Amino acid sequence: MKAPNLSGLNPGIALIWDMFEEASNALSIKEQALLLVASIGEINDLALARFARMSEAEIKVFFKKSKDELSAMTIMNLLSAAEGCIRVDFERRAQSETETDPVSVAFQCIARYCIKNRNSPQLGIKDILMIYLENDPSIKDKLENFEKYWPYRNWLCHGRWAALPFKDEPLPEPQEFMVAITSLLDALDFRGSMNG
């Protein structure tokens, strides 16, 4: 599993990715060790008691479910961190008095309008991304690629009680989300540090 280039991204996204890779590798190592022990004989170590009565097939199913859950949590964290990066950029640009690029000016206009009407500038993530797109059409493909994964964020964050956003398709791999997120965030012209 090779991670995409993370240069210049929020360390939160890089950390999420690193933790996913480490946890995924640890699960694989533990699974292989348990399968080896199970193939030799009984598992009688107290620390491994939950696996003592499992067959090799049951051990494989357990670790498949564990890896699937790790993937789902990683995807949710990646999408949430990407949303955070985008929202922080919106806030910084909206409050800036010195930024004069088209995206910043658009964000400042929205903020002034909301303040004038005594509203808080609460835009949805899609609204913020549309402002980026209106001012930089070159991000269209990257934005569309990111948006196709966005329904998974809501599905994961709200308990996965509904059908998958795209029926008859399994949850995509975290690597697909990572590529879409890093491509979009690299393409957006962020202002200031994204370190939080």
PDB file of C-alpha atoms in Angstrom:
ATOM      1  CA  MET A   1       0.000   0.000   0.000  1.00  0.00           C
ATOM      2  CA  LYS A   2       1.685   3.174  -1.098  1.00  0.00           C
ATOM      3  CA  ALA A   3       0.236   6.486   0.057  1.00  0.00           C
ATOM      4  CA  PRO A   4      -0.068   9.359  -2.395  1.00  0.00           C
ATOM      5  CA  ASN A   5       2.177  12.391  -2.032  1.00  0.00           C
ATOM      6  CA  LEU A   6       1.160  14.213   1.140  1.00  0.00           C
ATOM      7  CA  SER A   7       3.322  17.308   0.778  1.00  0.00           C
ATOM      8  CA  GLY A   8       1.700  20.470   2.040  1.00  0.00           C
ATOM      9  CA  LEU A   9      -1.396  18.779   3.445  1.00  0.00           C
ATOM     10  CA  ASN A  10      -2.907  19.120   6.862  1.00  0.00           C
ATOM     11  CA  PRO A  11      -0.862  16.898   9.168  1.00  0.00           C
ATOM     12  CA  GLY A  12      -4.170  15.450  10.344  1.00  0.00           C
ATOM     13  CA  ILE A  13      -4.701  13.804   6.976  1.00  0.00           C
ATOM     14  CA  ALA A  14      -1.148  12.483   6.872  1.00  0.00           C
ATOM     15  CA  LEU A  15      -1.494  11.150  10.416  1.00  0.00           C
ATOM     16  CA  ILE A  16      -4.816   9.464   9.600  1.00  0.00           C
ATOM     17  CA  TRP A  17      -3.184   7.772   6.634  1.00  0.00           C
ATOM     18  CA  ASP A  18      -0.130   6.675   8.628  1.00  0.00           C
ATOM     19  CA  MET A  19      -2.328   5.255  11.398  1.00  0.00           C
ATOM     20  CA  PHE A  20      -4.424   3.368   8.827  1.00  0.00           C
ATOM     21  CA  GLU A  21      -1.340   1.786   7.296  1.00  0.00           C
ATOM     22  CA  GLU A  22       0.135   0.859  10.692  1.00  0.00           C
ATOM     23  CA  ALA A  23      -3.127  -0.603  12.004  1.00  0.00           C
ATOM     24  CA  SER A  24      -3.763  -2.458   8.752  1.00  0.00           C
ATOM     25  CA  ASN A  25      -0.278  -3.963   8.835  1.00  0.00           C
ATOM     26  CA  ALA A  26      -0.664  -4.908  12.511  1.00  0.00           C
ATOM     27  CA  LEU A  27      -3.965  -6.680  11.792  1.00  0.00           C
ATOM     28  CA  SER A  28      -2.374  -8.613   8.934  1.00  0.00           C
ATOM     29  CA  ILE A  29       0.568  -9.689  11.101  1.00  0.00           C
ATOM     30  CA  LYS A  30      -1.705 -10.772  13.951  1.00  0.00           C
ATOM     31  CA  GLU A  31      -3.945 -12.684  11.542  1.00  0.00           C
ATOM     32  CA  GLN A  32      -0.975 -14.534  10.035  1.00  0.00           C
ATOM     33  CA  ALA A  33       0.407 -15.379  13.480  1.00  0.00           C
ATOM     34  CA  LEU A  34      -2.952 -16.720  14.666  1.00  0.00           C
ATOM     35  CA  LEU A  35      -3.421 -18.766  11.514  1.00  0.00           C
ATOM     36  CA  LEU A  36       0.033 -20.254  11.996  1.00  0.00           C
ATOM     37  CA  VAL A  37      -0.666 -21.121  15.637  1.00  0.00           C
ATOM     38  CA  ALA A  38      -4.093 -22.537  14.721  1.00  0.00           C
ATOM     39  CA  SER A  39      -2.563 -24.721  12.007  1.00  0.00           C
ATOM     40  CA  ILE A  40      -0.019 -26.150  14.471  1.00  0.00           C
ATOM     41  CA  GLY A  41      -2.431 -26.883  17.276  1.00  0.00           C
ATOM     42  CA  GLU A  42      -4.590 -25.299  19.899  1.00  0.00           C
ATOM     43  CA  ILE A  43      -4.453 -21.650  20.841  1.00  0.00           C
ATOM     44  CA  ASN A  44      -4.061 -21.730  24.620  1.00  0.00           C
ATOM     45  CA  ASP A  45      -2.525 -18.334  25.366  1.00  0.00           C
ATOM     46  CA  LEU A  46      -4.855 -16.408  27.693  1.00  0.00           C
ATOM     47  CA  ALA A  47      -4.291 -13.196  25.701  1.00  0.00           C
ATOM     48  CA  LEU A  48      -5.635 -14.963  22.611  1.00  0.00           C
ATOM     49  CA  ALA A  49      -8.578 -16.667  24.361  1.00  0.00           C
ATOM     50  CA  ARG A  50     -11.184 -15.154  22.063  1.00  0.00           C
ATOM     51  CA  PHE A  51      -9.633 -17.088  19.174  1.00  0.00           C
ATOM     52  CA  ALA A  52      -9.219 -20.411  21.019  1.00  0.00           C
ATOM     53  CA  ARG A  53     -12.349 -22.031  19.616  1.00  0.00           C
ATOM     54  CA  MET A  54     -12.195 -20.461  16.177  1.00  0.00           C
ATOM     55  CA  SER A  55     -11.379 -22.408  13.072  1.00  0.00           C
ATOM     56  CA  GLU A  56      -8.942 -20.976  10.540  1.00  0.00           C
ATOM     57  CA  ALA A  57     -11.923 -19.907   8.420  1.00  0.00           C
ATOM     58  CA  GLU A  58     -13.483 -18.106  11.395  1.00  0.00           C
ATOM     59  CA  ILE A  59     -10.198 -16.353  12.144  1.00  0.00           C
ATOM     60  CA  LYS A  60     -10.052 -15.150   8.527  1.00  0.00           C
ATOM     61  CA  VAL A  61     -13.650 -13.868   8.727  1.00  0.00           C
ATOM     62  CA  PHE A  62     -12.891 -12.071  12.008  1.00  0.00           C
ATOM     63  CA  PHE A  63      -9.899 -10.265  10.521  1.00  0.00           C
ATOM     64  CA  LYS A  64     -11.755  -9.460   7.287  1.00  0.00           C
ATOM     65  CA  LYS A  65     -14.458  -7.747   9.367  1.00  0.00           C
ATOM     66  CA  SER A  66     -11.804  -5.979  11.458  1.00  0.00           C
ATOM     67  CA  LYS A  67     -10.043  -4.678   8.346  1.00  0.00           C
ATOM     68  CA  ASP A  68     -13.365  -3.584   6.819  1.00  0.00           C
ATOM     69  CA  GLU A  69     -14.189  -1.637   9.981  1.00  0.00           C
ATOM     70  CA  LEU A  70     -10.725  -0.067  10.016  1.00  0.00           C
ATOM     71  CA  SER A  71     -11.237   0.977   6.391  1.00  0.00           C
ATOM     72  CA  ALA A  72     -14.647   2.508   7.162  1.00  0.00           C
ATOM     73  CA  MET A  73     -13.272   4.493  10.114  1.00  0.00           C
ATOM     74  CA  THR A  74     -10.309   5.662   8.050  1.00  0.00           C
ATOM     75  CA  ILE A  75     -12.560   6.791   5.204  1.00  0.00           C
ATOM     76  CA  MET A  76     -14.790   8.726   7.600  1.00  0.00           C
ATOM     77  CA  ASN A  77     -11.756  10.356   9.223  1.00  0.00           C
ATOM     78  CA  LEU A  78     -10.209  11.279   5.867  1.00  0.00           C
ATOM     79  CA  LEU A  79     -13.433  12.836   4.572  1.00  0.00           C
ATOM     80  CA  SER A  80     -14.002  14.699   7.845  1.00  0.00           C
ATOM     81  CA  ALA A  81     -10.431  16.018   7.855  1.00  0.00           C
ATOM     82  CA  ALA A  82     -10.781  17.154   4.233  1.00  0.00           C
ATOM     83  CA  GLU A  83     -14.004  18.944   5.129  1.00  0.00           C
ATOM     84  CA  GLY A  84     -12.212  20.579   8.043  1.00  0.00           C
ATOM     85  CA  CYS A  85      -9.404  21.821   5.783  1.00  0.00           C
ATOM     86  CA  ILE A  86     -11.906  23.335   3.383  1.00  0.00           C
ATOM     87  CA  ARG A  87     -13.978  24.966   6.144  1.00  0.00           C
ATOM     88  CA  VAL A  88     -10.895  26.423   7.858  1.00  0.00           C
ATOM     89  CA  ASP A  89      -9.785  27.896   4.534  1.00  0.00           C
ATOM     90  CA  PHE A  90     -13.254  29.424   4.059  1.00  0.00           C
ATOM     91  CA  GLU A  91     -13.158  30.991   7.539  1.00  0.00           C
ATOM     92  CA  ARG A  92      -9.642  32.377   7.088  1.00  0.00           C
ATOM     93  CA  ARG A  93     -10.425  33.895   3.707  1.00  0.00           C
ATOM     94  CA  ALA A  94     -13.802  35.248   4.847  1.00  0.00           C
ATOM     95  CA  GLN A  95     -12.175  37.034   7.792  1.00  0.00           C
ATOM     96  CA  SER A  96      -9.138  38.282   5.874  1.00  0.00           C
ATOM     97  CA  GLU A  97      -8.896  41.973   5.110  1.00  0.00           C
ATOM     98  CA  THR A  98      -5.858  41.628   2.853  1.00  0.00           C
ATOM     99  CA  GLU A  99      -6.709  38.746   0.487  1.00  0.00           C
ATOM    100  CA  THR A 100      -7.898  39.983  -2.904  1.00  0.00           C
ATOM    101  CA  ASP A 101      -7.948  36.821  -5.028  1.00  0.00           C
ATOM    102  CA  PRO A 102     -11.381  35.915  -6.494  1.00  0.00           C
ATOM    103  CA  VAL A 103     -12.106  33.049  -4.083  1.00  0.00           C
ATOM    104  CA  SER A 104     -11.254  35.161  -1.025  1.00  0.00           C
ATOM    105  CA  VAL A 105     -13.332  38.074  -2.312  1.00  0.00           C
ATOM    106  CA  ALA A 106     -16.308  35.754  -2.847  1.00  0.00           C
ATOM    107  CA  PHE A 107     -15.946  34.336   0.676  1.00  0.00           C
ATOM    108  CA  GLN A 108     -15.612  37.864   2.123  1.00  0.00           C
ATOM    109  CA  CYS A 109     -18.780  38.986   0.299  1.00  0.00           C
ATOM    110  CA  ILE A 110     -20.715  36.071   1.768  1.00  0.00           C
ATOM    111  CA  ALA A 111     -19.395  36.853   5.248  1.00  0.00           C
ATOM    112  CA  ARG A 112     -20.265  40.564   4.942  1.00  0.00           C
ATOM    113  CA  TYR A 113     -23.770  39.726   3.697  1.00  0.00           C
ATOM    114  CA  CYS A 114     -24.332  37.351   6.598  1.00  0.00           C
ATOM    115  CA  ILE A 115     -23.016  39.835   9.156  1.00  0.00           C
ATOM    116  CA  LYS A 116     -25.197  42.582   7.682  1.00  0.00           C
ATOM    117  CA  ASN A 117     -28.230  40.320   7.982  1.00  0.00           C
ATOM    118  CA  ARG A 118     -27.134  39.094  11.422  1.00  0.00           C
ATOM    119  CA  ASN A 119     -26.589  35.565  10.234  1.00  0.00           C
ATOM    120  CA  SER A 120     -23.623  33.337  10.732  1.00  0.00           C
ATOM    121  CA  PRO A 121     -21.930  32.443   7.417  1.00  0.00           C
ATOM    122  CA  GLN A 122     -22.848  28.747   7.509  1.00  0.00           C
ATOM    123  CA  LEU A 123     -22.306  27.319   4.067  1.00  0.00           C
ATOM    124  CA  GLY A 124     -22.481  23.673   3.196  1.00  0.00           C
ATOM    125  CA  ILE A 125     -19.293  22.048   2.008  1.00  0.00           C
ATOM    126  CA  LYS A 126     -20.747  21.742  -1.498  1.00  0.00           C
ATOM    127  CA  ASP A 127     -21.516  25.483  -1.567  1.00  0.00           C
ATOM    128  CA  ILE A 128     -17.940  26.297  -0.593  1.00  0.00           C
ATOM    129  CA  LEU A 129     -16.571  23.946  -3.250  1.00  0.00           C
ATOM    130  CA  MET A 130     -18.830  25.513  -5.894  1.00  0.00           C
ATOM    131  CA  ILE A 131     -17.289  28.913  -5.129  1.00  0.00           C
ATOM    132  CA  TYR A 132     -13.834  27.430  -5.686  1.00  0.00           C
ATOM    133  CA  LEU A 133     -15.043  25.914  -8.971  1.00  0.00           C
ATOM    134  CA  GLU A 134     -16.643  29.148 -10.201  1.00  0.00           C
ATOM    135  CA  ASN A 135     -13.328  30.909  -9.678  1.00  0.00           C
ATOM    136  CA  ASP A 136     -11.071  28.102 -10.899  1.00  0.00           C
ATOM    137  CA  PRO A 137     -12.672  25.843 -13.534  1.00  0.00           C
ATOM    138  CA  SER A 138      -9.432  23.835 -13.786  1.00  0.00           C
ATOM    139  CA  ILE A 139     -10.384  21.930 -10.611  1.00  0.00           C
ATOM    140  CA  LYS A 140     -13.591  20.520 -12.159  1.00  0.00           C
ATOM    141  CA  ASP A 141     -12.376  16.930 -12.646  1.00  0.00           C
ATOM    142  CA  LYS A 142     -10.771  16.755  -9.209  1.00  0.00           C
ATOM    143  CA  LEU A 143     -13.868  18.227  -7.593  1.00  0.00           C
ATOM    144  CA  GLU A 144     -16.156  15.755  -9.373  1.00  0.00           C
ATOM    145  CA  ASN A 145     -13.921  12.873  -8.300  1.00  0.00           C
ATOM    146  CA  PHE A 146     -14.058  14.081  -4.674  1.00  0.00           C
ATOM    147  CA  GLU A 147     -17.833  14.638  -4.783  1.00  0.00           C
ATOM    148  CA  LYS A 148     -18.546  11.093  -5.932  1.00  0.00           C
ATOM    149  CA  TYR A 149     -17.139   9.900  -2.590  1.00  0.00           C
ATOM    150  CA  TRP A 150     -18.935  12.487  -0.446  1.00  0.00           C
ATOM    151  CA  PRO A 151     -22.151  10.430   0.092  1.00  0.00           C
ATOM    152  CA  TYR A 152     -20.028   7.894   1.968  1.00  0.00           C
ATOM    153  CA  ARG A 153     -19.188  10.534   4.576  1.00  0.00           C
ATOM    154  CA  ASN A 154     -22.833  10.969   5.529  1.00  0.00           C
ATOM    155  CA  TRP A 155     -23.468   7.232   5.387  1.00  0.00           C
ATOM    156  CA  LEU A 156     -20.516   6.484   7.677  1.00  0.00           C
ATOM    157  CA  CYS A 157     -21.134   9.404  10.061  1.00  0.00           C
ATOM    158  CA  HIS A 158     -24.806   8.585  10.541  1.00  0.00           C
ATOM    159  CA  GLY A 159     -24.452   5.005  11.636  1.00  0.00           C
ATOM    160  CA  ARG A 160     -24.545   3.151   8.307  1.00  0.00           C
ATOM    161  CA  TRP A 161     -28.189   2.292   8.897  1.00  0.00           C
ATOM    162  CA  ALA A 162     -29.268   2.963   5.318  1.00  0.00           C
ATOM    163  CA  ALA A 163     -28.196   1.111   2.203  1.00  0.00           C
ATOM    164  CA  LEU A 164     -24.777   1.964   0.830  1.00  0.00           C
ATOM    165  CA  PRO A 165     -24.872   5.199  -1.192  1.00  0.00           C
ATOM    166  CA  PHE A 166     -24.271   3.217  -4.362  1.00  0.00           C
ATOM    167  CA  LYS A 167     -26.247  -0.024  -4.295  1.00  0.00           C
ATOM    168  CA  ASP A 168     -24.587  -3.268  -5.263  1.00  0.00           C
ATOM    169  CA  GLU A 169     -21.118  -1.773  -4.863  1.00  0.00           C
ATOM    170  CA  PRO A 170     -18.835  -2.503  -1.920  1.00  0.00           C
ATOM    171  CA  LEU A 171     -17.306   0.306   0.080  1.00  0.00           C
ATOM    172  CA  PRO A 172     -14.349   1.588  -1.964  1.00  0.00           C
ATOM    173  CA  GLU A 173     -10.851   1.138  -0.575  1.00  0.00           C
ATOM    174  CA  PRO A 174      -9.391   3.952   1.572  1.00  0.00           C
ATOM    175  CA  GLN A 175      -6.685   4.468  -1.069  1.00  0.00           C
ATOM    176  CA  GLU A 176      -9.348   5.660  -3.537  1.00  0.00           C
ATOM    177  CA  PHE A 177     -10.584   8.257  -1.059  1.00  0.00           C
ATOM    178  CA  MET A 178      -7.045   9.343  -0.243  1.00  0.00           C
ATOM    179  CA  VAL A 179      -6.230   9.950  -3.906  1.00  0.00           C
ATOM    180  CA  ALA A 180      -9.448  11.940  -4.456  1.00  0.00           C
ATOM    181  CA  ILE A 181      -8.910  14.019  -1.320  1.00  0.00           C
ATOM    182  CA  THR A 182      -5.231  14.780  -1.864  1.00  0.00           C
ATOM    183  CA  SER A 183      -5.815  15.632  -5.522  1.00  0.00           C
ATOM    184  CA  LEU A 184      -8.529  18.133  -4.643  1.00  0.00           C
ATOM    185  CA  LEU A 185      -6.745  19.681  -1.671  1.00  0.00           C
ATOM    186  CA  ASP A 186      -3.522  20.019  -3.665  1.00  0.00           C
ATOM    187  CA  ALA A 187      -5.479  21.775  -6.448  1.00  0.00           C
ATOM    188  CA  LEU A 188      -7.249  24.265  -4.173  1.00  0.00           C
ATOM    189  CA  ASP A 189      -5.372  27.470  -3.524  1.00  0.00           C
ATOM    190  CA  PHE A 190      -5.418  27.404   0.281  1.00  0.00           C
ATOM    191  CA  ARG A 191      -4.434  30.483   2.256  1.00  0.00           C
ATOM    192  CA  GLY A 192      -2.283  30.267   5.327  1.00  0.00           C
ATOM    193  CA  SER A 193      -1.291  27.193   7.233  1.00  0.00           C
ATOM    194  CA  MET A 194      -3.589  24.191   7.318  1.00  0.00           C
ATOM    195  CA  ASN A 195      -2.131  23.063  10.638  1.00  0.00           C
ATOM    196  CA  GLY A 196      -5.265  23.941  12.543  1.00  0.00           C
TER     197      GLY A 196
END
